[in-house]
């Protein structure tokens, strides 16, 4: 089909999209991960146009900014007032002065039209030697669409719903609004248009009448996939189309060898890539440029946006954005990987862990209840339960670097900036504010003191003071909170020194 390239494609996108009821241009609303207009441009590019013109009007600034970002080579033509589809194409033709050859017209709000279908339209047009070819669709409920009037084996006209009589309204073949024109016919036909209709607009469809009356051949290309010719006007249609397109995408991945346990609750955006033998559990959402390597298992109930998942990795009930999950690594349940997270091969981000700008080395583990932000962690390191990487000092963010084969005891606070050397050990419950060198043990917390006989003496004292509640352990405990008898730091007893290695053995970060 290399020969279906055309002189130009004109994409009409100036309409107001009122029924969307949105501050955002209708054309920028996403469908399976891409704005409606981006989908439309994708189809347009499929016929390799020498010139691609988008007619802008309503919300022009938003649409132009989007085009500048995703398709800077596209020309825009401004239609100041929306005086009809014929008027819109006139505006585009001003940007295409002197053009010859085939010109395709499509809509910015018909996103499921494919490049392949547009190529077939162009090929049909050329094989039949038409001067104009209309894409049509047969709809059970054609209400609202222009009806196609046939005579002999050609097309004699298109009549809009509001201008149609009852017999014409009964016609089920509708105008999709997608056409190929010979440039000369289009120019002449546009010049002939008058606003002689119910809306007092210039109708592109009236070019059909001009063509027929001047002896040009007008043909039709019937598209059987009605979704490809359907426009989006409101959010109910957007939802229905999202459902349909997602269904097709999910179905396609199953045929490529991906196991999808529940296609109905699995959402896969258009930019995602998945290798074979991946398993997706119910409630999985794969968005953006996410890629999943062979043998990985995702879900249930997980959303990955722009995430790279290595082969054999597992992600359970978690949310991740702009992250890399290494081969054989595990994530979740209930974790939150924010941008800049890189989990090394066979590493682990376990339950209730939040990470951000965190490089976690090969085989390293952050298994439970941790905030790990602005961190660089070497390989084979274990971060104990409840560890907090305190990266923010109320003014700026700082980095914590943890070496390889390090053990961070549970419930530690690592106050950045901080460097913790290889093979070091941080005692559980430490609040570290200065660096730890290779091989060192760091303990940064109050020492434990055990005071012999204290409970007995305490109970006796509180019993004497509060005889009404004496006698139960519960009442002794509650009065412990209230009493002024609680020993204070300046008690004269000698503190009991517990070696940190021993105290840590009951409170490690190991799984
Ligand atoms: C148009 C066709 C109708 C067809 C239907 C298919 C005409 C007169 N009618 O009707 O036969 O069945 O599409 O969906 O062409 N637009 C502009 N500027 C304008 C008017 C429209 O850019 O002044 C753009 C809109 O943004 C939209 C497209 O053209 O993307 C179609 O416009 P719309 O008003 O929806 O046309 P319909 O009345 O539905
Ligand atoms: Ca419409």
PDB file of N, CA and C in Angstrom, residues 14-112:
ATOM      1  N   UNK A  14     -12.203  22.720  14.438  1.00  0.00           N
ATOM      2  CA  UNK A  14     -12.489  24.076  14.909  1.00  0.00           C
ATOM      3  C   UNK A  14     -13.766  24.155  15.744  1.00  0.00           C
ATOM      4  N   UNK A  15     -14.542  23.079  15.739  1.00  0.00           N
ATOM      5  CA  UNK A  15     -15.848  23.088  16.409  1.00  0.00           C
ATOM      6  C   UNK A  15     -15.725  23.328  17.910  1.00  0.00           C
ATOM      7  N   UNK A  16     -16.870  23.648  18.522  1.00  0.00           N
ATOM      8  CA  UNK A  16     -16.808  24.082  19.921  1.00  0.00           C
ATOM      9  C   UNK A  16     -16.844  22.931  20.927  1.00  0.00           C
ATOM     10  N   UNK A  17     -17.402  21.812  20.543  1.00  0.00           N
ATOM     11  CA  UNK A  17     -17.455  20.682  21.481  1.00  0.00           C
ATOM     12  C   UNK A  17     -18.242  20.998  22.737  1.00  0.00           C
ATOM     13  N   UNK A  18     -19.310  21.786  22.582  1.00  0.00           N
ATOM     14  CA  UNK A  18     -20.106  22.251  23.736  1.00  0.00           C
ATOM     15  C   UNK A  18     -20.597  21.120  24.631  1.00  0.00           C
ATOM     16  N   UNK A  19     -20.992  20.022  24.004  1.00  0.00           N
ATOM     17  CA  UNK A  19     -21.619  18.950  24.788  1.00  0.00           C
ATOM     18  C   UNK A  19     -20.654  18.237  25.729  1.00  0.00           C
ATOM     19  N   UNK A  20     -19.380  18.489  25.549  1.00  0.00           N
ATOM     20  CA  UNK A  20     -18.388  17.908  26.454  1.00  0.00           C
ATOM     21  C   UNK A  20     -18.431  18.613  27.816  1.00  0.00           C
ATOM     22  N   UNK A  21     -18.924  19.860  27.818  1.00  0.00           N
ATOM     23  CA  UNK A  21     -18.986  20.674  29.050  1.00  0.00           C
ATOM     24  C   UNK A  21     -17.650  20.637  29.781  1.00  0.00           C
ATOM     25  N   UNK A  22     -16.643  21.191  29.114  1.00  0.00           N
ATOM     26  CA  UNK A  22     -15.290  21.094  29.666  1.00  0.00           C
ATOM     27  C   UNK A  22     -14.520  22.373  29.407  1.00  0.00           C
ATOM     28  N   UNK A  23     -13.629  22.711  30.307  1.00  0.00           N
ATOM     29  CA  UNK A  23     -12.715  23.840  30.074  1.00  0.00           C
ATOM     30  C   UNK A  23     -11.589  23.417  29.142  1.00  0.00           C
ATOM     31  N   UNK A  24     -11.432  22.102  28.989  1.00  0.00           N
ATOM     32  CA  UNK A  24     -10.408  21.571  28.092  1.00  0.00           C
ATOM     33  C   UNK A  24     -11.038  21.308  26.729  1.00  0.00           C
ATOM     34  N   UNK A  25     -10.332  21.652  25.682  1.00  0.00           N
ATOM     35  CA  UNK A  25     -10.818  21.370  24.340  1.00  0.00           C
ATOM     36  C   UNK A  25     -11.211  19.899  24.236  1.00  0.00           C
ATOM     37  N   UNK A  26     -12.323  19.650  23.608  1.00  0.00           N
ATOM     38  CA  UNK A  26     -12.783  18.266  23.421  1.00  0.00           C
ATOM     39  C   UNK A  26     -11.686  17.411  22.803  1.00  0.00           C
ATOM     40  N   UNK A  27     -10.948  17.994  21.876  1.00  0.00           N
ATOM     41  CA  UNK A  27      -9.945  17.233  21.120  1.00  0.00           C
ATOM     42  C   UNK A  27      -8.770  16.784  21.967  1.00  0.00           C
ATOM     43  N   UNK A  28      -8.636  17.386  23.144  1.00  0.00           N
ATOM     44  CA  UNK A  28      -7.503  17.020  24.003  1.00  0.00           C
ATOM     45  C   UNK A  28      -7.906  16.034  25.094  1.00  0.00           C
ATOM     46  N   UNK A  29      -9.171  15.677  25.130  1.00  0.00           N
ATOM     47  CA  UNK A  29      -9.585  14.647  26.093  1.00  0.00           C
ATOM     48  C   UNK A  29      -8.976  13.312  25.682  1.00  0.00           C
ATOM     49  N   UNK A  30      -8.421  12.573  26.649  1.00  0.00           N
ATOM     50  CA  UNK A  30      -7.752  11.327  26.269  1.00  0.00           C
ATOM     51  C   UNK A  30      -8.695  10.150  26.074  1.00  0.00           C
ATOM     52  N   UNK A  31      -8.300   9.324  25.143  1.00  0.00           N
ATOM     53  CA  UNK A  31      -8.981   8.056  24.880  1.00  0.00           C
ATOM     54  C   UNK A  31      -7.890   6.983  24.925  1.00  0.00           C
ATOM     55  N   UNK A  32      -7.985   6.076  25.858  1.00  0.00           N
ATOM     56  CA  UNK A  32      -6.970   5.023  26.015  1.00  0.00           C
ATOM     57  C   UNK A  32      -5.540   5.599  25.951  1.00  0.00           C
ATOM     58  N   UNK A  33      -5.354   6.725  26.607  1.00  0.00           N
ATOM     59  CA  UNK A  33      -4.003   7.246  26.777  1.00  0.00           C
ATOM     60  C   UNK A  33      -3.542   8.299  25.787  1.00  0.00           C
ATOM     61  N   UNK A  34      -4.341   8.551  24.745  1.00  0.00           N
ATOM     62  CA  UNK A  34      -3.922   9.574  23.779  1.00  0.00           C
ATOM     63  C   UNK A  34      -5.085  10.530  23.532  1.00  0.00           C
ATOM     64  N   UNK A  35      -4.805  11.829  23.406  1.00  0.00           N
ATOM     65  CA  UNK A  35      -5.879  12.771  23.099  1.00  0.00           C
ATOM     66  C   UNK A  35      -6.569  12.416  21.778  1.00  0.00           C
ATOM     67  N   UNK A  36      -7.848  12.747  21.683  1.00  0.00           N
ATOM     68  CA  UNK A  36      -8.613  12.443  20.472  1.00  0.00           C
ATOM     69  C   UNK A  36      -7.874  12.938  19.227  1.00  0.00           C
ATOM     70  N   UNK A  37      -7.343  14.161  19.315  1.00  0.00           N
ATOM     71  CA  UNK A  37      -6.676  14.730  18.138  1.00  0.00           C
ATOM     72  C   UNK A  37      -5.428  13.935  17.747  1.00  0.00           C
ATOM     73  N   UNK A  38      -4.722  13.418  18.731  1.00  0.00           N
ATOM     74  CA  UNK A  38      -3.512  12.628  18.432  1.00  0.00           C
ATOM     75  C   UNK A  38      -3.877  11.358  17.677  1.00  0.00           C
ATOM     76  N   UNK A  39      -4.993  10.761  18.080  1.00  0.00           N
ATOM     77  CA  UNK A  39      -5.478   9.591  17.332  1.00  0.00           C
ATOM     78  C   UNK A  39      -5.767   9.977  15.879  1.00  0.00           C
ATOM     79  N   UNK A  40      -6.474  11.106  15.714  1.00  0.00           N
ATOM     80  CA  UNK A  40      -6.855  11.541  14.368  1.00  0.00           C
ATOM     81  C   UNK A  40      -5.616  11.806  13.518  1.00  0.00           C
ATOM     82  N   UNK A  41      -4.596  12.397  14.118  1.00  0.00           N
ATOM     83  CA  UNK A  41      -3.368  12.676  13.370  1.00  0.00           C
ATOM     84  C   UNK A  41      -2.659  11.379  12.986  1.00  0.00           C
ATOM     85  N   UNK A  42      -2.754  10.391  13.853  1.00  0.00           N
ATOM     86  CA  UNK A  42      -2.128   9.096  13.568  1.00  0.00           C
ATOM     87  C   UNK A  42      -2.696   8.481  12.302  1.00  0.00           C
ATOM     88  N   UNK A  43      -4.018   8.550  12.152  1.00  0.00           N
ATOM     89  CA  UNK A  43      -4.647   8.030  10.934  1.00  0.00           C
ATOM     90  C   UNK A  43      -4.218   8.864   9.735  1.00  0.00           C
ATOM     91  N   UNK A  44      -4.211  10.185   9.916  1.00  0.00           N
ATOM     92  CA  UNK A  44      -3.849  11.090   8.818  1.00  0.00           C
ATOM     93  C   UNK A  44      -2.431  10.792   8.317  1.00  0.00           C
ATOM     94  N   UNK A  45      -1.511  10.559   9.222  1.00  0.00           N
ATOM     95  CA  UNK A  45      -0.118  10.280   8.839  1.00  0.00           C
ATOM     96  C   UNK A  45      -0.023   8.988   8.025  1.00  0.00           C
ATOM     97  N   UNK A  46      -1.028   8.126   8.205  1.00  0.00           N
ATOM     98  CA  UNK A  46      -1.031   6.837   7.519  1.00  0.00           C
ATOM     99  C   UNK A  46      -1.131   6.937   6.004  1.00  0.00           C
ATOM    100  N   UNK A  47      -1.597   8.079   5.482  1.00  0.00           N
ATOM    101  CA  UNK A  47      -1.639   8.240   4.028  1.00  0.00           C
ATOM    102  C   UNK A  47      -0.513   9.175   3.564  1.00  0.00           C
ATOM    103  N   UNK A  48       0.519   9.266   4.390  1.00  0.00           N
ATOM    104  CA  UNK A  48       1.745   9.996   4.055  1.00  0.00           C
ATOM    105  C   UNK A  48       1.508  11.317   3.317  1.00  0.00           C
ATOM    106  N   UNK A  49       0.749  12.212   3.919  1.00  0.00           N
ATOM    107  CA  UNK A  49       0.440  13.469   3.216  1.00  0.00           C
ATOM    108  C   UNK A  49       1.681  14.362   3.095  1.00  0.00           C
ATOM    109  N   UNK A  50       1.779  15.038   1.956  1.00  0.00           N
ATOM    110  CA  UNK A  50       2.873  16.010   1.830  1.00  0.00           C
ATOM    111  C   UNK A  50       2.613  17.201   2.740  1.00  0.00           C
ATOM    112  N   UNK A  51       1.324  17.534   2.917  1.00  0.00           N
ATOM    113  CA  UNK A  51       0.947  18.621   3.823  1.00  0.00           C
ATOM    114  C   UNK A  51      -0.166  18.103   4.729  1.00  0.00           C
ATOM    115  N   UNK A  52      -0.039  18.436   6.010  1.00  0.00           N
ATOM    116  CA  UNK A  52      -1.086  18.054   6.962  1.00  0.00           C
ATOM    117  C   UNK A  52      -1.565  19.339   7.623  1.00  0.00           C
ATOM    118  N   UNK A  53      -2.834  19.642   7.422  1.00  0.00           N
ATOM    119  CA  UNK A  53      -3.379  20.905   7.939  1.00  0.00           C
ATOM    120  C   UNK A  53      -4.479  20.609   8.954  1.00  0.00           C
ATOM    121  N   UNK A  54      -4.381  21.221  10.124  1.00  0.00           N
ATOM    122  CA  UNK A  54      -5.450  21.115  11.114  1.00  0.00           C
ATOM    123  C   UNK A  54      -6.163  22.459  11.167  1.00  0.00           C
ATOM    124  N   UNK A  55      -7.489  22.424  11.001  1.00  0.00           N
ATOM    125  CA  UNK A  55      -8.270  23.662  11.065  1.00  0.00           C
ATOM    126  C   UNK A  55      -8.669  23.885  12.517  1.00  0.00           C
ATOM    127  N   UNK A  56      -8.187  24.976  13.096  1.00  0.00           N
ATOM    128  CA  UNK A  56      -8.437  25.259  14.510  1.00  0.00           C
ATOM    129  C   UNK A  56      -9.345  26.469  14.653  1.00  0.00           C
ATOM    130  N   UNK A  57     -10.034  26.545  15.772  1.00  0.00           N
ATOM    131  CA  UNK A  57     -10.943  27.652  16.027  1.00  0.00           C
ATOM    132  C   UNK A  57     -11.179  27.759  17.523  1.00  0.00           C
ATOM    133  N   UNK A  58     -12.192  27.026  17.981  1.00  0.00           N
ATOM    134  CA  UNK A  58     -12.496  27.010  19.412  1.00  0.00           C
ATOM    135  C   UNK A  58     -11.330  26.459  20.217  1.00  0.00           C
ATOM    136  N   UNK A  59     -11.071  27.072  21.364  1.00  0.00           N
ATOM    137  CA  UNK A  59      -9.961  26.630  22.218  1.00  0.00           C
ATOM    138  C   UNK A  59      -8.673  26.491  21.416  1.00  0.00           C
ATOM    139  N   UNK A  60      -8.522  27.394  20.499  1.00  0.00           N
ATOM    140  CA  UNK A  60      -7.409  27.345  19.564  1.00  0.00           C
ATOM    141  C   UNK A  60      -6.047  27.297  20.253  1.00  0.00           C
ATOM    142  N   UNK A  61      -5.900  28.090  21.321  1.00  0.00           N
ATOM    143  CA  UNK A  61      -4.606  28.148  22.016  1.00  0.00           C
ATOM    144  C   UNK A  61      -4.208  26.771  22.550  1.00  0.00           C
ATOM    145  N   UNK A  62      -5.184  26.113  23.162  1.00  0.00           N
ATOM    146  CA  UNK A  62      -4.905  24.776  23.710  1.00  0.00           C
ATOM    147  C   UNK A  62      -4.531  23.798  22.597  1.00  0.00           C
ATOM    148  N   UNK A  63      -5.298  23.842  21.520  1.00  0.00           N
ATOM    149  CA  UNK A  63      -5.071  22.888  20.430  1.00  0.00           C
ATOM    150  C   UNK A  63      -3.718  23.154  19.772  1.00  0.00           C
ATOM    151  N   UNK A  64      -3.411  24.427  19.543  1.00  0.00           N
ATOM    152  CA  UNK A  64      -2.134  24.764  18.911  1.00  0.00           C
ATOM    153  C   UNK A  64      -0.947  24.380  19.793  1.00  0.00           C
ATOM    154  N   UNK A  65      -1.100  24.596  21.094  1.00  0.00           N
ATOM    155  CA  UNK A  65      -0.004  24.237  22.013  1.00  0.00           C
ATOM    156  C   UNK A  65       0.239  22.731  21.973  1.00  0.00           C
ATOM    157  N   UNK A  66      -0.850  21.986  21.922  1.00  0.00           N
ATOM    158  CA  UNK A  66      -0.733  20.526  21.851  1.00  0.00           C
ATOM    159  C   UNK A  66      -0.033  20.106  20.556  1.00  0.00           C
ATOM    160  N   UNK A  67      -0.450  20.721  19.454  1.00  0.00           N
ATOM    161  CA  UNK A  67       0.156  20.373  18.163  1.00  0.00           C
ATOM    162  C   UNK A  67       1.652  20.701  18.155  1.00  0.00           C
ATOM    163  N   UNK A  68       1.981  21.833  18.731  1.00  0.00           N
ATOM    164  CA  UNK A  68       3.381  22.249  18.798  1.00  0.00           C
ATOM    165  C   UNK A  68       4.211  21.182  19.507  1.00  0.00           C
ATOM    166  N   UNK A  69       3.583  20.562  20.482  1.00  0.00           N
ATOM    167  CA  UNK A  69       4.284  19.567  21.290  1.00  0.00           C
ATOM    168  C   UNK A  69       4.381  18.206  20.595  1.00  0.00           C
ATOM    169  N   UNK A  70       3.259  17.737  20.048  1.00  0.00           N
ATOM    170  CA  UNK A  70       3.260  16.370  19.515  1.00  0.00           C
ATOM    171  C   UNK A  70       3.495  16.290  18.010  1.00  0.00           C
ATOM    172  N   UNK A  71       3.214  17.373  17.282  1.00  0.00           N
ATOM    173  CA  UNK A  71       3.325  17.302  15.823  1.00  0.00           C
ATOM    174  C   UNK A  71       3.698  18.672  15.261  1.00  0.00           C
ATOM    175  N   UNK A  72       4.904  19.148  15.557  1.00  0.00           N
ATOM    176  CA  UNK A  72       5.274  20.512  15.154  1.00  0.00           C
ATOM    177  C   UNK A  72       5.294  20.734  13.645  1.00  0.00           C
ATOM    178  N   UNK A  73       5.339  19.649  12.876  1.00  0.00           N
ATOM    179  CA  UNK A  73       5.361  19.801  11.417  1.00  0.00           C
ATOM    180  C   UNK A  73       3.981  20.099  10.834  1.00  0.00           C
ATOM    181  N   UNK A  74       2.941  19.952  11.654  1.00  0.00           N
ATOM    182  CA  UNK A  74       1.580  20.148  11.170  1.00  0.00           C
ATOM    183  C   UNK A  74       1.302  21.638  10.961  1.00  0.00           C
ATOM    184  N   UNK A  75       0.627  21.953   9.837  1.00  0.00           N
ATOM    185  CA  UNK A  75       0.217  23.339   9.588  1.00  0.00           C
ATOM    186  C   UNK A  75      -1.129  23.564  10.258  1.00  0.00           C
ATOM    187  N   UNK A  76      -1.368  24.782  10.681  1.00  0.00           N
ATOM    188  CA  UNK A  76      -2.706  25.068  11.184  1.00  0.00           C
ATOM    189  C   UNK A  76      -3.323  26.171  10.340  1.00  0.00           C
ATOM    190  N   UNK A  77      -4.645  26.085  10.200  1.00  0.00           N
ATOM    191  CA  UNK A  77      -5.405  27.133   9.524  1.00  0.00           C
ATOM    192  C   UNK A  77      -6.462  27.558  10.520  1.00  0.00           C
ATOM    193  N   UNK A  78      -6.642  28.859  10.642  1.00  0.00           N
ATOM    194  CA  UNK A  78      -7.593  29.343  11.639  1.00  0.00           C
ATOM    195  C   UNK A  78      -8.942  29.609  10.984  1.00  0.00           C
ATOM    196  N   UNK A  79      -9.970  29.063  11.610  1.00  0.00           N
ATOM    197  CA  UNK A  79     -11.344  29.377  11.196  1.00  0.00           C
ATOM    198  C   UNK A  79     -11.933  30.233  12.322  1.00  0.00           C
ATOM    199  N   UNK A  80     -12.039  31.506  12.088  1.00  0.00           N
ATOM    200  CA  UNK A  80     -12.440  32.432  13.165  1.00  0.00           C
ATOM    201  C   UNK A  80     -13.853  32.149  13.666  1.00  0.00           C
ATOM    202  N   UNK A  81     -14.789  31.959  12.737  1.00  0.00           N
ATOM    203  CA  UNK A  81     -16.160  31.622  13.152  1.00  0.00           C
ATOM    204  C   UNK A  81     -16.537  30.302  12.491  1.00  0.00           C
ATOM    205  N   UNK A  82     -17.251  29.477  13.230  1.00  0.00           N
ATOM    206  CA  UNK A  82     -17.561  28.142  12.734  1.00  0.00           C
ATOM    207  C   UNK A  82     -18.798  28.187  11.832  1.00  0.00           C
ATOM    208  N   UNK A  83     -18.522  28.499  10.572  1.00  0.00           N
ATOM    209  CA  UNK A  83     -19.608  28.666   9.610  1.00  0.00           C
ATOM    210  C   UNK A  83     -19.850  27.417   8.766  1.00  0.00           C
ATOM    211  N   UNK A  84     -19.447  26.282   9.296  1.00  0.00           N
ATOM    212  CA  UNK A  84     -19.756  25.032   8.610  1.00  0.00           C
ATOM    213  C   UNK A  84     -18.518  24.311   8.109  1.00  0.00           C
ATOM    214  N   UNK A  85     -18.734  23.023   7.809  1.00  0.00           N
ATOM    215  CA  UNK A  85     -17.600  22.182   7.389  1.00  0.00           C
ATOM    216  C   UNK A  85     -17.003  22.651   6.057  1.00  0.00           C
ATOM    217  N   UNK A  86     -17.862  23.189   5.174  1.00  0.00           N
ATOM    218  CA  UNK A  86     -17.360  23.697   3.886  1.00  0.00           C
ATOM    219  C   UNK A  86     -16.483  24.923   4.107  1.00  0.00           C
ATOM    220  N   UNK A  87     -16.921  25.774   5.009  1.00  0.00           N
ATOM    221  CA  UNK A  87     -16.154  26.973   5.343  1.00  0.00           C
ATOM    222  C   UNK A  87     -14.813  26.585   5.972  1.00  0.00           C
ATOM    223  N   UNK A  88     -14.837  25.577   6.826  1.00  0.00           N
ATOM    224  CA  UNK A  88     -13.602  25.127   7.481  1.00  0.00           C
ATOM    225  C   UNK A  88     -12.586  24.641   6.437  1.00  0.00           C
ATOM    226  N   UNK A  89     -13.065  23.881   5.453  1.00  0.00           N
ATOM    227  CA  UNK A  89     -12.139  23.367   4.427  1.00  0.00           C
ATOM    228  C   UNK A  89     -11.632  24.510   3.543  1.00  0.00           C
ATOM    229  N   UNK A  90     -12.474  25.510   3.310  1.00  0.00           N
ATOM    230  CA  UNK A  90     -12.004  26.708   2.585  1.00  0.00           C
ATOM    231  C   UNK A  90     -10.811  27.335   3.316  1.00  0.00           C
ATOM    232  N   UNK A  91     -10.947  27.445   4.623  1.00  0.00           N
ATOM    233  CA  UNK A  91      -9.849  28.043   5.410  1.00  0.00           C
ATOM    234  C   UNK A  91      -8.560  27.237   5.225  1.00  0.00           C
ATOM    235  N   UNK A  92      -8.696  25.916   5.232  1.00  0.00           N
ATOM    236  CA  UNK A  92      -7.508  25.062   5.067  1.00  0.00           C
ATOM    237  C   UNK A  92      -6.898  25.237   3.684  1.00  0.00           C
ATOM    238  N   UNK A  93      -7.757  25.376   2.685  1.00  0.00           N
ATOM    239  CA  UNK A  93      -7.262  25.485   1.301  1.00  0.00           C
ATOM    240  C   UNK A  93      -6.437  26.748   1.088  1.00  0.00           C
ATOM    241  N   UNK A  94      -6.693  27.758   1.920  1.00  0.00           N
ATOM    242  CA  UNK A  94      -5.876  28.970   1.824  1.00  0.00           C
ATOM    243  C   UNK A  94      -4.423  28.679   2.178  1.00  0.00           C
ATOM    244  N   UNK A  95      -4.242  27.673   3.050  1.00  0.00           N
ATOM    245  CA  UNK A  95      -2.874  27.291   3.419  1.00  0.00           C
ATOM    246  C   UNK A  95      -2.264  26.318   2.397  1.00  0.00           C
ATOM    247  N   UNK A  96      -3.065  25.926   1.400  1.00  0.00           N
ATOM    248  CA  UNK A  96      -2.612  24.914   0.426  1.00  0.00           C
ATOM    249  C   UNK A  96      -2.725  25.458  -0.997  1.00  0.00           C
ATOM    250  N   UNK A  97      -2.440  26.698  -1.148  1.00  0.00           N
ATOM    251  CA  UNK A  97      -2.613  27.360  -2.439  1.00  0.00           C
ATOM    252  C   UNK A  97      -1.896  26.623  -3.560  1.00  0.00           C
ATOM    253  N   UNK A  98      -2.619  26.440  -4.654  1.00  0.00           N
ATOM    254  CA  UNK A  98      -2.022  25.851  -5.850  1.00  0.00           C
ATOM    255  C   UNK A  98      -1.811  24.351  -5.772  1.00  0.00           C
ATOM    256  N   UNK A  99      -2.320  23.729  -4.740  1.00  0.00           N
ATOM    257  CA  UNK A  99      -2.085  22.287  -4.560  1.00  0.00           C
ATOM    258  C   UNK A  99      -2.845  21.473  -5.616  1.00  0.00           C
ATOM    259  N   UNK A 100      -2.231  20.373  -6.053  1.00  0.00           N
ATOM    260  CA  UNK A 100      -2.912  19.448  -6.964  1.00  0.00           C
ATOM    261  C   UNK A 100      -2.803  18.047  -6.378  1.00  0.00           C
ATOM    262  N   UNK A 101      -3.641  17.145  -6.898  1.00  0.00           N
ATOM    263  CA  UNK A 101      -3.593  15.767  -6.429  1.00  0.00           C
ATOM    264  C   UNK A 101      -4.753  15.469  -5.491  1.00  0.00           C
ATOM    265  N   UNK A 102      -4.606  14.418  -4.681  1.00  0.00           N
ATOM    266  CA  UNK A 102      -5.703  13.981  -3.815  1.00  0.00           C
ATOM    267  C   UNK A 102      -5.619  14.643  -2.439  1.00  0.00           C
ATOM    268  N   UNK A 103      -6.769  15.099  -1.994  1.00  0.00           N
ATOM    269  CA  UNK A 103      -6.857  15.720  -0.671  1.00  0.00           C
ATOM    270  C   UNK A 103      -7.863  14.947   0.166  1.00  0.00           C
ATOM    271  N   UNK A 104      -7.405  14.523   1.334  1.00  0.00           N
ATOM    272  CA  UNK A 104      -8.270  13.791   2.266  1.00  0.00           C
ATOM    273  C   UNK A 104      -8.773  14.776   3.312  1.00  0.00           C
ATOM    274  N   UNK A 105     -10.051  14.649   3.673  1.00  0.00           N
ATOM    275  CA  UNK A 105     -10.604  15.448   4.775  1.00  0.00           C
ATOM    276  C   UNK A 105     -11.076  14.498   5.865  1.00  0.00           C
ATOM    277  N   UNK A 106     -10.639  14.753   7.083  1.00  0.00           N
ATOM    278  CA  UNK A 106     -11.092  13.950   8.234  1.00  0.00           C
ATOM    279  C   UNK A 106     -11.468  14.896   9.368  1.00  0.00           C
ATOM    280  N   UNK A 107     -11.948  14.316  10.486  1.00  0.00           N
ATOM    281  CA  UNK A 107     -12.340  15.093  11.664  1.00  0.00           C
ATOM    282  C   UNK A 107     -11.380  14.812  12.826  1.00  0.00           C
ATOM    283  N   UNK A 108     -11.137  15.836  13.599  1.00  0.00           N
ATOM    284  CA  UNK A 108     -10.290  15.669  14.795  1.00  0.00           C
ATOM    285  C   UNK A 108     -10.959  14.894  15.906  1.00  0.00           C
ATOM    286  N   UNK A 109     -12.289  14.733  15.832  1.00  0.00           N
ATOM    287  CA  UNK A 109     -13.001  14.073  16.933  1.00  0.00           C
ATOM    288  C   UNK A 109     -13.509  12.679  16.553  1.00  0.00           C
ATOM    289  N   UNK A 110     -12.865  12.075  15.537  1.00  0.00           N
ATOM    290  CA  UNK A 110     -13.219  10.698  15.142  1.00  0.00           C
ATOM    291  C   UNK A 110     -11.973   9.826  15.361  1.00  0.00           C
ATOM    292  N   UNK A 111     -11.737   9.422  16.592  1.00  0.00           N
ATOM    293  CA  UNK A 111     -10.422   8.887  16.944  1.00  0.00           C
ATOM    294  C   UNK A 111     -10.150   7.436  16.539  1.00  0.00           C
ATOM    295  N   UNK A 112     -11.191   6.646  16.324  1.00  0.00           N
ATOM    296  CA  UNK A 112     -10.904   5.230  16.056  1.00  0.00           C
ATOM    297  C   UNK A 112     -10.632   4.923  14.588  1.00  0.00           C
TER     298      UNK A 112
END
